[in-house]
Tab-separated table of C-alpha atoms in Angstrom:
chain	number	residue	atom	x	y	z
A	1	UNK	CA	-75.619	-51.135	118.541
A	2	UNK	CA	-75.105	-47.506	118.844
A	3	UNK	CA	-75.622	-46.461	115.262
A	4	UNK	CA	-73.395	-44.506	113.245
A	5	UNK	CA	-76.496	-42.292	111.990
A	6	UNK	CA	-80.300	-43.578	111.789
A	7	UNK	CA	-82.225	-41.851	109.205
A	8	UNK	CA	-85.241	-44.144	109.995
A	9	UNK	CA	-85.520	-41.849	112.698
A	10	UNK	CA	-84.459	-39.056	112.050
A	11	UNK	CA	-87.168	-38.631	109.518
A	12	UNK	CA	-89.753	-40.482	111.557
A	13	UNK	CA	-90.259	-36.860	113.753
A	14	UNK	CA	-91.416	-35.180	111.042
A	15	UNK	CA	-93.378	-37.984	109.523
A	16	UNK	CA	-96.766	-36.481	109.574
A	17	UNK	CA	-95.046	-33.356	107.756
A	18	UNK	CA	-93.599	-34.928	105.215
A	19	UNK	CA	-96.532	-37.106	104.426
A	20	UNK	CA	-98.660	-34.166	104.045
A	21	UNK	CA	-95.881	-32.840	101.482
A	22	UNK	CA	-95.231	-35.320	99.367
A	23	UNK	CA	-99.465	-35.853	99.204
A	24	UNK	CA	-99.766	-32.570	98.237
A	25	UNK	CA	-97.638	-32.960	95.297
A	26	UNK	CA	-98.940	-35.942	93.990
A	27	UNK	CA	-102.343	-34.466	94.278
A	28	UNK	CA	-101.147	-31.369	91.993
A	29	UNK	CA	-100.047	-33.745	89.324
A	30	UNK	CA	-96.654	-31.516	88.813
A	31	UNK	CA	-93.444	-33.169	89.672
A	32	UNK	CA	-90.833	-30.765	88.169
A	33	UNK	CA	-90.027	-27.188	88.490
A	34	UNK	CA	-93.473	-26.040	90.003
A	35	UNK	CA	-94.812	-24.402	93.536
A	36	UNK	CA	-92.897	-26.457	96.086
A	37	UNK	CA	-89.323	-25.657	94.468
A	38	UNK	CA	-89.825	-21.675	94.411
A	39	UNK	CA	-90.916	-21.936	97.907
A	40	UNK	CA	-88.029	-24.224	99.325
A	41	UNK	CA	-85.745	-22.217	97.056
A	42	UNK	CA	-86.994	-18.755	98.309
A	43	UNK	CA	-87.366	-20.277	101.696
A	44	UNK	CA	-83.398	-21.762	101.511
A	45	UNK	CA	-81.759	-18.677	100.079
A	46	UNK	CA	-83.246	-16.391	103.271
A	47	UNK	CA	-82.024	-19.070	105.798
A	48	UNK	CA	-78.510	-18.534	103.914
A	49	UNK	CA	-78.897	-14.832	103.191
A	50	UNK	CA	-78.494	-15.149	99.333
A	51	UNK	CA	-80.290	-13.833	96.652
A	52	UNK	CA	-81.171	-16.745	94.769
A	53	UNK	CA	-81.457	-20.894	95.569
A	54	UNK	CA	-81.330	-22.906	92.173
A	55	UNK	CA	-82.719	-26.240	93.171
A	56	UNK	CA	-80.049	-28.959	91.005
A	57	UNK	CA	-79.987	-32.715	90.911
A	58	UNK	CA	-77.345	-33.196	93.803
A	59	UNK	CA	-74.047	-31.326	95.109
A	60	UNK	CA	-71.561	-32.579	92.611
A	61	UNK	CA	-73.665	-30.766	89.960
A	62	UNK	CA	-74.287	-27.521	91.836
A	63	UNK	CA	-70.645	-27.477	91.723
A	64	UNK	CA	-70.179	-28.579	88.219
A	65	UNK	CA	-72.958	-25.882	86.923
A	66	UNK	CA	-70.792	-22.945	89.289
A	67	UNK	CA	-67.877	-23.860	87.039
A	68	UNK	CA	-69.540	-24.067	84.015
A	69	UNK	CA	-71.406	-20.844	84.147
A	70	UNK	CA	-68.333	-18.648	84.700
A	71	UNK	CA	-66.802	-20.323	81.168
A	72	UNK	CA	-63.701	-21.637	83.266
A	73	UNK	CA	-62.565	-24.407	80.956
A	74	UNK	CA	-59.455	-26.327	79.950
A	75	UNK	CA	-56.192	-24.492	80.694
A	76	UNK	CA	-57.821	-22.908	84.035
A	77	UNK	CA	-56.955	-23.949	87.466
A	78	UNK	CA	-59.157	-23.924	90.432
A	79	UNK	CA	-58.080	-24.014	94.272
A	80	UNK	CA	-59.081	-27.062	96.051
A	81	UNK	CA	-57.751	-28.505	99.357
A	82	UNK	CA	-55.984	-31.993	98.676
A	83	UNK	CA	-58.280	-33.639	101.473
A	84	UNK	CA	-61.853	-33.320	100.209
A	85	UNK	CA	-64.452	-35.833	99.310
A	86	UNK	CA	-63.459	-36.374	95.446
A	87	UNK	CA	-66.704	-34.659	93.898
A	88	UNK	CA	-65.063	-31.127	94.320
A	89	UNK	CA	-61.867	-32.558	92.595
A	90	UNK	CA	-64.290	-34.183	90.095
A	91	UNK	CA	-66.155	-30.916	88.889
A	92	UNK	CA	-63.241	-29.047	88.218
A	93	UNK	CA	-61.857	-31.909	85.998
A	94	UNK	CA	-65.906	-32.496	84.414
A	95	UNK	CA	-65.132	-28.941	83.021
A	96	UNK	CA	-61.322	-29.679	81.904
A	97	UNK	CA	-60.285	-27.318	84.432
A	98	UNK	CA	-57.065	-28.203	86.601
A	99	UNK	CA	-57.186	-28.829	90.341
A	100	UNK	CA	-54.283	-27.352	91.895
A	101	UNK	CA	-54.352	-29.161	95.792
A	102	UNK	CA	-53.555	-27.257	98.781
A	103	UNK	CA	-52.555	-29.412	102.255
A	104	UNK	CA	-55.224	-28.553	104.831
A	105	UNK	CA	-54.746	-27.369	108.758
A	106	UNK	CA	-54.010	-30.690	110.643
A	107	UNK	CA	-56.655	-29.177	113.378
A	108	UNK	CA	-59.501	-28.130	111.365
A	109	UNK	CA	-58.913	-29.941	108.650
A	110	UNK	CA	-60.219	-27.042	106.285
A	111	UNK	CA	-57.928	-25.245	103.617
A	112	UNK	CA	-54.919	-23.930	105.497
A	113	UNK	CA	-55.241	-20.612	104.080
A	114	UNK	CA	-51.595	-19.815	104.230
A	115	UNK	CA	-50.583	-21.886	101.700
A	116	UNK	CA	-53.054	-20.662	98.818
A	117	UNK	CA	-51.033	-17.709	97.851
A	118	UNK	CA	-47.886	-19.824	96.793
A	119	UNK	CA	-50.020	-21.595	94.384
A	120	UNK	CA	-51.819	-19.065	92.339
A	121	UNK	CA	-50.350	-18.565	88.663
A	122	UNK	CA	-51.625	-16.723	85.858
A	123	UNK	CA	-54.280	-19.177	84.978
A	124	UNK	CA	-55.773	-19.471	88.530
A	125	UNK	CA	-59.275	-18.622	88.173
A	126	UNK	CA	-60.806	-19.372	91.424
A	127	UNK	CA	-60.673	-20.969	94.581
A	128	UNK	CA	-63.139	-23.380	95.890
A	129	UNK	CA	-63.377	-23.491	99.706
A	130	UNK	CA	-64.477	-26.935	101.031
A	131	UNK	CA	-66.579	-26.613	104.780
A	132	UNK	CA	-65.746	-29.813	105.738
A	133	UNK	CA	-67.155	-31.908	108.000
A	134	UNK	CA	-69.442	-29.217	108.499
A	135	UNK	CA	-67.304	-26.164	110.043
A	136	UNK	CA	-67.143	-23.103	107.913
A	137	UNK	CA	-63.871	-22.196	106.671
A	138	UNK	CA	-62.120	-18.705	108.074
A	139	UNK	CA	-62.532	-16.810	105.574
A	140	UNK	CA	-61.419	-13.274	106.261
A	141	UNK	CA	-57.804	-14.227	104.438
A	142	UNK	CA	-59.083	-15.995	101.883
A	143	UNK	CA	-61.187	-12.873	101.020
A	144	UNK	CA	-58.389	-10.741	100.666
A	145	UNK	CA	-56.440	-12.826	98.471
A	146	UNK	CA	-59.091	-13.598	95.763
A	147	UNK	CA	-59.481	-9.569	95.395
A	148	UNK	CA	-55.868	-9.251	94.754
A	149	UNK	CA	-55.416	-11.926	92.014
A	150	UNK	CA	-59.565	-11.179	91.146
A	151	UNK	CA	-60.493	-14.970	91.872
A	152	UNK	CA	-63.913	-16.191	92.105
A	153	UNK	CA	-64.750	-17.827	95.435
A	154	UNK	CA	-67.032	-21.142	95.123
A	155	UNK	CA	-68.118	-22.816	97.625
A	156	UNK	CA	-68.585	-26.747	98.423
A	157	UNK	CA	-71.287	-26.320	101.443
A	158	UNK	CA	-72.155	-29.834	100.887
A	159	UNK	CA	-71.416	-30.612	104.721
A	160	UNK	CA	-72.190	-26.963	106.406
A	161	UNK	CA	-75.922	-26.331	106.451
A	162	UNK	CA	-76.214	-23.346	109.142
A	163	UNK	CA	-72.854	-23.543	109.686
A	164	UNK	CA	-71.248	-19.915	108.834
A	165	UNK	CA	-67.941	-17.208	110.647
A	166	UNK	CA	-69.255	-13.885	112.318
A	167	UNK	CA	-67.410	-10.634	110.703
A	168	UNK	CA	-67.607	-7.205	112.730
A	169	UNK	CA	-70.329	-8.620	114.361
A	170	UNK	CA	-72.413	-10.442	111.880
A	171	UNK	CA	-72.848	-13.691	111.167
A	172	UNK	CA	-72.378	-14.787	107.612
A	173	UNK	CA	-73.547	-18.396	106.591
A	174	UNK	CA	-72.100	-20.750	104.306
A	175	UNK	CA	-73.757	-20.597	100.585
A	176	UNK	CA	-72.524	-16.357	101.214
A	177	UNK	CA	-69.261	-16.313	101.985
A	178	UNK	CA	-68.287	-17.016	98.010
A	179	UNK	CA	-69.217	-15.478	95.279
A	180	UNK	CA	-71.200	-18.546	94.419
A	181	UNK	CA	-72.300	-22.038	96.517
A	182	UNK	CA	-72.779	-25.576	95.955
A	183	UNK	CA	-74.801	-27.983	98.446
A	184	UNK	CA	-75.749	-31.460	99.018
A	185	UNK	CA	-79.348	-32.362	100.222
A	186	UNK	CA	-78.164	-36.229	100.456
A	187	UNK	CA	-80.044	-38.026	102.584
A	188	UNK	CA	-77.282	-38.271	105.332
A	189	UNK	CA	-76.600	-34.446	105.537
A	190	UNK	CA	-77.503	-32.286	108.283
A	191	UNK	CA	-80.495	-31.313	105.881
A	192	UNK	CA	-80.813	-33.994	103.253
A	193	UNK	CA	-84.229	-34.967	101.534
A	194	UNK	CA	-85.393	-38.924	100.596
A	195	UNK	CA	-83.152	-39.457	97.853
A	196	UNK	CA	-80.898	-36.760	95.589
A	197	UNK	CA	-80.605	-33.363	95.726
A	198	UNK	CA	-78.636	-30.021	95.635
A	199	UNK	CA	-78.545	-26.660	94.980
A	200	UNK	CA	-76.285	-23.652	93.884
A	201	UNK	CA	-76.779	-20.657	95.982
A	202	UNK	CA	-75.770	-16.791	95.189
A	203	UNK	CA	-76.205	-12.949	94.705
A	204	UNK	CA	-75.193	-12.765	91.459
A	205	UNK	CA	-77.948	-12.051	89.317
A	206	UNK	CA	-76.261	-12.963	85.696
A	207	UNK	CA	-74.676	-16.164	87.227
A	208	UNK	CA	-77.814	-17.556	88.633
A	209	UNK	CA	-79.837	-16.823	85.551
A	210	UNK	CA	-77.347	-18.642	83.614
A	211	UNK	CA	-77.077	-21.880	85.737
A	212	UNK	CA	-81.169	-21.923	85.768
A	213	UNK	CA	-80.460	-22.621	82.013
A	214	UNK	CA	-78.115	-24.486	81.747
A	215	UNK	CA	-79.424	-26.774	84.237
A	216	UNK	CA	-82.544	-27.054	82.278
A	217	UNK	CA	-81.231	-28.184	78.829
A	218	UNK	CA	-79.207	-24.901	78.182
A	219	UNK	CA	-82.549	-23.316	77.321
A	220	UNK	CA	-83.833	-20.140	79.007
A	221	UNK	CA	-87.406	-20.449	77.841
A	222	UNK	CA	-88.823	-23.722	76.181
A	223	UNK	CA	-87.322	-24.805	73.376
A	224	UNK	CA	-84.933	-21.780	72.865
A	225	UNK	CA	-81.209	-23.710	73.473
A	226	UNK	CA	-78.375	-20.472	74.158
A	227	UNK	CA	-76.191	-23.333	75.908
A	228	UNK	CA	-74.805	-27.089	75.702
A	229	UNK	CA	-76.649	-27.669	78.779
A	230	UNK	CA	-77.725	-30.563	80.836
A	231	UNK	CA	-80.658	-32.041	82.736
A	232	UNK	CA	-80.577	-31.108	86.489
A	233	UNK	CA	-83.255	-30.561	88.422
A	234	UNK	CA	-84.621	-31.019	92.010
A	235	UNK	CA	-87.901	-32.700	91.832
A	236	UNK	CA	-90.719	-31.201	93.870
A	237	UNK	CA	-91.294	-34.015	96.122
A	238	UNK	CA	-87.492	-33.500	97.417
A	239	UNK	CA	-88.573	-29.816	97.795
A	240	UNK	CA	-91.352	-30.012	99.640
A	241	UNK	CA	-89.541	-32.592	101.801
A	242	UNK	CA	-86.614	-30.171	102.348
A	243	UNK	CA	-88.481	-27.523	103.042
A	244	UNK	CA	-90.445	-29.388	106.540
A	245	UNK	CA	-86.857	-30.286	107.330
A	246	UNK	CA	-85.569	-26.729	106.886
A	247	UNK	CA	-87.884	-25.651	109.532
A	248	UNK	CA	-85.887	-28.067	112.098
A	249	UNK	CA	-82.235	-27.179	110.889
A	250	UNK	CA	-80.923	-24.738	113.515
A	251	UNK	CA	-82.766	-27.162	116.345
A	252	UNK	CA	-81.167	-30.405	114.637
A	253	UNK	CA	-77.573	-28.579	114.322
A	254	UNK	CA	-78.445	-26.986	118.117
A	255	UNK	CA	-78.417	-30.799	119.369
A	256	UNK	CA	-75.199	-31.727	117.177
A	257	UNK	CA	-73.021	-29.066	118.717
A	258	UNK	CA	-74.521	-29.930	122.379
A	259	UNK	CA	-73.158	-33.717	120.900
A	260	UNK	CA	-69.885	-32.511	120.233
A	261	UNK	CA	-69.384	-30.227	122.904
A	262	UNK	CA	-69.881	-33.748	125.066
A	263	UNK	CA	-67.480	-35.573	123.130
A	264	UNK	CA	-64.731	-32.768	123.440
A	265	UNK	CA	-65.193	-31.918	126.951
A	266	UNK	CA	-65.235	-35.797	128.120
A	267	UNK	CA	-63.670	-37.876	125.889
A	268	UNK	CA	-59.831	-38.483	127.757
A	269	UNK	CA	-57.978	-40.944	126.039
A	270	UNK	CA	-54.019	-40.076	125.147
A	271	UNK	CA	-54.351	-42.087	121.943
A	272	UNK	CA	-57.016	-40.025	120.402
A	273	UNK	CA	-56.761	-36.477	118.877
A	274	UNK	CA	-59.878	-34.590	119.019
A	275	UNK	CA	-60.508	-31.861	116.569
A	276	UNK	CA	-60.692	-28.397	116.387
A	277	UNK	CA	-63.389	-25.494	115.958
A	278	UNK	CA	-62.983	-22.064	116.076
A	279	UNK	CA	-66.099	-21.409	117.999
A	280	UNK	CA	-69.646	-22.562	118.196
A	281	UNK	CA	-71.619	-21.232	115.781
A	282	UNK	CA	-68.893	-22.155	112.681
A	283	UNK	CA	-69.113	-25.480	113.377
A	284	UNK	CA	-72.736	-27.800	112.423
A	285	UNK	CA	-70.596	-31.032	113.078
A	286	UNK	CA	-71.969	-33.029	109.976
A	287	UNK	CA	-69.087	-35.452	111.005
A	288	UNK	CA	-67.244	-35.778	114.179
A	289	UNK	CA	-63.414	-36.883	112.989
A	290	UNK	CA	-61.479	-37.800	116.149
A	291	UNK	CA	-57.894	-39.343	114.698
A	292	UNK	CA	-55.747	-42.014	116.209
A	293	UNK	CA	-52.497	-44.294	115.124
A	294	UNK	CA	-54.471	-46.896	116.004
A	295	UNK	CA	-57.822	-46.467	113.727
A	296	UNK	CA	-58.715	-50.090	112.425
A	297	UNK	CA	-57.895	-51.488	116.019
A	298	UNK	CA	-59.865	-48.891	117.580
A	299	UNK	CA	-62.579	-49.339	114.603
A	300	UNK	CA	-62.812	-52.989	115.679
A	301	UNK	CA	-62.908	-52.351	119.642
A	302	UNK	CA	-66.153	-49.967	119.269
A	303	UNK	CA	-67.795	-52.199	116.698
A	304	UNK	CA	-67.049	-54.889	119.613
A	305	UNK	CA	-68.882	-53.288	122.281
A	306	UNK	CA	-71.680	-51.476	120.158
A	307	UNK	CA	-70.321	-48.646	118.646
A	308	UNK	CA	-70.609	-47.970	114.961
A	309	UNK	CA	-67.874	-45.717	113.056
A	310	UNK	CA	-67.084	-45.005	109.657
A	311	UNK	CA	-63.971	-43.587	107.963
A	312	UNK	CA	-64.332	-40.098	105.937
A	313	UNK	CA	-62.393	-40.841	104.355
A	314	UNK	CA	-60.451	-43.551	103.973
A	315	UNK	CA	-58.245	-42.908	100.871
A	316	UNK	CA	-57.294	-39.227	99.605
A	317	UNK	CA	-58.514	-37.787	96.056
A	318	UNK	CA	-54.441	-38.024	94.842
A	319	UNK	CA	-54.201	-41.427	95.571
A	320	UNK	CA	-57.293	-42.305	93.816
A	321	UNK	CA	-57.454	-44.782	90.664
A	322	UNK	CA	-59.268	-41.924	89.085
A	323	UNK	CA	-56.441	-39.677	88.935
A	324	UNK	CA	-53.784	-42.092	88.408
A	325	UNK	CA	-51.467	-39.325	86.937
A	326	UNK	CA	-51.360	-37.691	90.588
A	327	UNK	CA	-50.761	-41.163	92.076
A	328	UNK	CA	-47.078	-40.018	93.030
A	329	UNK	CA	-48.013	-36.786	94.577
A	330	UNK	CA	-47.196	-36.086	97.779
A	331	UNK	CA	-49.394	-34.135	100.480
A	332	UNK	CA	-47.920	-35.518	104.290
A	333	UNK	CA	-50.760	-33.948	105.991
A	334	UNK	CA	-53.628	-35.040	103.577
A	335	UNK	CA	-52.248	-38.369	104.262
A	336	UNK	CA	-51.623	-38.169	107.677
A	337	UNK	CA	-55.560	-37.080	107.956
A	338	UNK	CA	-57.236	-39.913	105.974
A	339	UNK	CA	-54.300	-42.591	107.345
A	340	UNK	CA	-56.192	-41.738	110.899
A	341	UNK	CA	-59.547	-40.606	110.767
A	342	UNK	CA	-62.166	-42.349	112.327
A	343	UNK	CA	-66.067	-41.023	112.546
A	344	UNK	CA	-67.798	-41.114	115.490
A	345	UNK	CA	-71.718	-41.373	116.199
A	346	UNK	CA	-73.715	-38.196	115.221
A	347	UNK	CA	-77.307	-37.327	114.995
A	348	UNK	CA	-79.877	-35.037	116.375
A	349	UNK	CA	-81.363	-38.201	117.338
A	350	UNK	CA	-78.718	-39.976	119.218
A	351	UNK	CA	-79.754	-39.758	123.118
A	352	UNK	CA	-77.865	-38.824	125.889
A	353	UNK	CA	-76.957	-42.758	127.338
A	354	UNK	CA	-76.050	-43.242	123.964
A	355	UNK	CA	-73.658	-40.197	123.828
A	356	UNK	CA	-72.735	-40.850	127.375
A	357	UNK	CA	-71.634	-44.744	125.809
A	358	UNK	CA	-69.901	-43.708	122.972
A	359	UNK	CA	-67.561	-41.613	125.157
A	360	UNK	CA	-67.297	-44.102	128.155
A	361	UNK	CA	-66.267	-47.377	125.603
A	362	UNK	CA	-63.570	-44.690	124.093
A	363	UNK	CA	-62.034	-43.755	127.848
A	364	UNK	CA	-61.579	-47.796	128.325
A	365	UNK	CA	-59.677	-48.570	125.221
């Protein structure tokens, strides 16, 4: 079995490294907020080009500790594209904020930025940009319309590590194309650590200071409260894992897009729909979402002859129990997206026969 993605050994390379990391921490006897978090923090916020990394629990706080830093609160609406993973939908609602959902570009599957505009009101307070599936969103647009109405940009990088647009020339990453970032270092992302993790990245001085406490109890030095806070922190064993993997990223990411450029340059099937990149560098192909009429048939085929796939994802945030009171919502192409997605096989790990497979069982079906 081809497998979907094998963190056995993907990890496994940098065994030795890791090893060596997580030993030195143990041998320090400090677990929380010490050496190995201000150097994977300073060490993350370069690779992005930020100011400042606040190491967090996992993505859905980053996100939740953007939003609750700026004060937006109950009566405020945030931007969100109707097809993301549900934890971007679930921090704006954590803060009593309102979600307002925009359809995405069938293609890219990334907020279709001409249809934000339409959708801003007097109580629109920001918009949060979703890199999904690990291409950064265009953002040259979305730029210009958040200085108009004065919106905060945040973004949800949980997919897009390295992944970034070039403007006049330079290339921005994601975690600084907003005026504030949230990532994921789950295990399964392109950098992910041995268990939970995540982090807020930004240049705003204030902001950052502010999340650092509120993260930490809402205190900004021990026992001194100035916020309601909460506990989230990223544990310096995850840190000094992240930060071996870090050194790998761009090589790991390298190897996806050499993946995907196979995929899109040989996979030739009429009932498949390949998707859509603006050019190399935007694109760090967390997930590879091909989309067919046909998904649980063609689901079942590849399972049949050794190919794993999952479905990201299979059911829209709108149609969720969770949010029962958007249950009769329509979005066609949010719909039309998650009806017929199907995820293919990627790693940095995954070998060329195996690539070469993958592609050849999809051309017989």
């Amino acid at each position: 079995m081809i497998n979907f993605l094998d963190l056995h050994k993907i990890n496994e390379r940098y065994r030795d490294e890791i090893d060596s990391g997580i030993k030195k921490v143990l041998d320090s006897g400090w677990y929380l907020q010490g050496e190995e978090n201000k150097i994977f923090t300073g060490n993350f916020a370069r690779y992005c080009g930020t100011k400042h990394c606040i190491g967090v629990a996992n993505g859905l706080d980053a996100l939740n500790l953007i939003i609750k830093a700026y004060g937006f609160g109950i009566g405020d609406e945030i931007i969100v594209p109707a097809n993301t993973y549900i934890a971007s939908i679930l921090a704006i609602t954590q803060n009593g904020c309102t979600p307002v959902l925009v359809e995405p570009s069938i293609g890219t599957y990334n907020i279709n930025p001409d249809l934000i505009e339409e959708k801003i009101t007097n109580r629109t307070k920001a918009i949060m940009v979703v890199h999904l599936y690990g291409q950064a969103v265009q953002m040259a647009k979305i730029w210009t319309i958040a200085k108009k109405y004065n919106l905060k940009i945040i973004e949800d990088a949980a997919q897009s590590h390295g992944a970034g647009v070039n403007i006049k020339d330079k290339f921005l990453k994601t975690g600084n194309l907003g005026d504030a970032a949230g990532f994921s270092f789950y295990p399964g992302k392109n950098l992910g650590c041995l268990g939970d993790g995540g982090c807020v990245t930004t240049n705003d001085d204030e902001l950052a200071e502010r999340i650092k406490a509120i993260a930490n109890y809402g205190s900004d030095r021990k026992y001194h409260h100035i916020y309601k806070g909460i506990n989230s922190r990223l544990d310096e064993i995850q840190a000094a894992v992240l930060d071996v993997k870090l050194k790998y990223l761009d090589k790991d990411n390298q190897r996806r897009r050499e993946i995907a450029k196979y995929y899109l340059e040989n996979i030739r099937n009429p009932k498949i729909i390949l998707p859509k990149t603006y050019d190399e560098k935007s694109h760090v192909w967390h997930i590879f979402a091909i989309r067919t009429e046909e998904r649980n048939k063609l689901q079942e085929y590849l399972k049949d002859n050794g190919v794993q796939t999952l479905i990201h994802y299979p059911t829209p945030p709108h149609n969720q129990d969770a949010y029962k009171e958007w249950n009769n919502m329509s979005f066609p192409i949010t719909e039309e997206i998650h009806r017929t997605i199907l995820s293919l096989p990627m790693s940095p790990v995954l070998t060329d026969s195996e690539v070469e497979k993958v592609v050849e069982v999809l051309n017989e079906y």
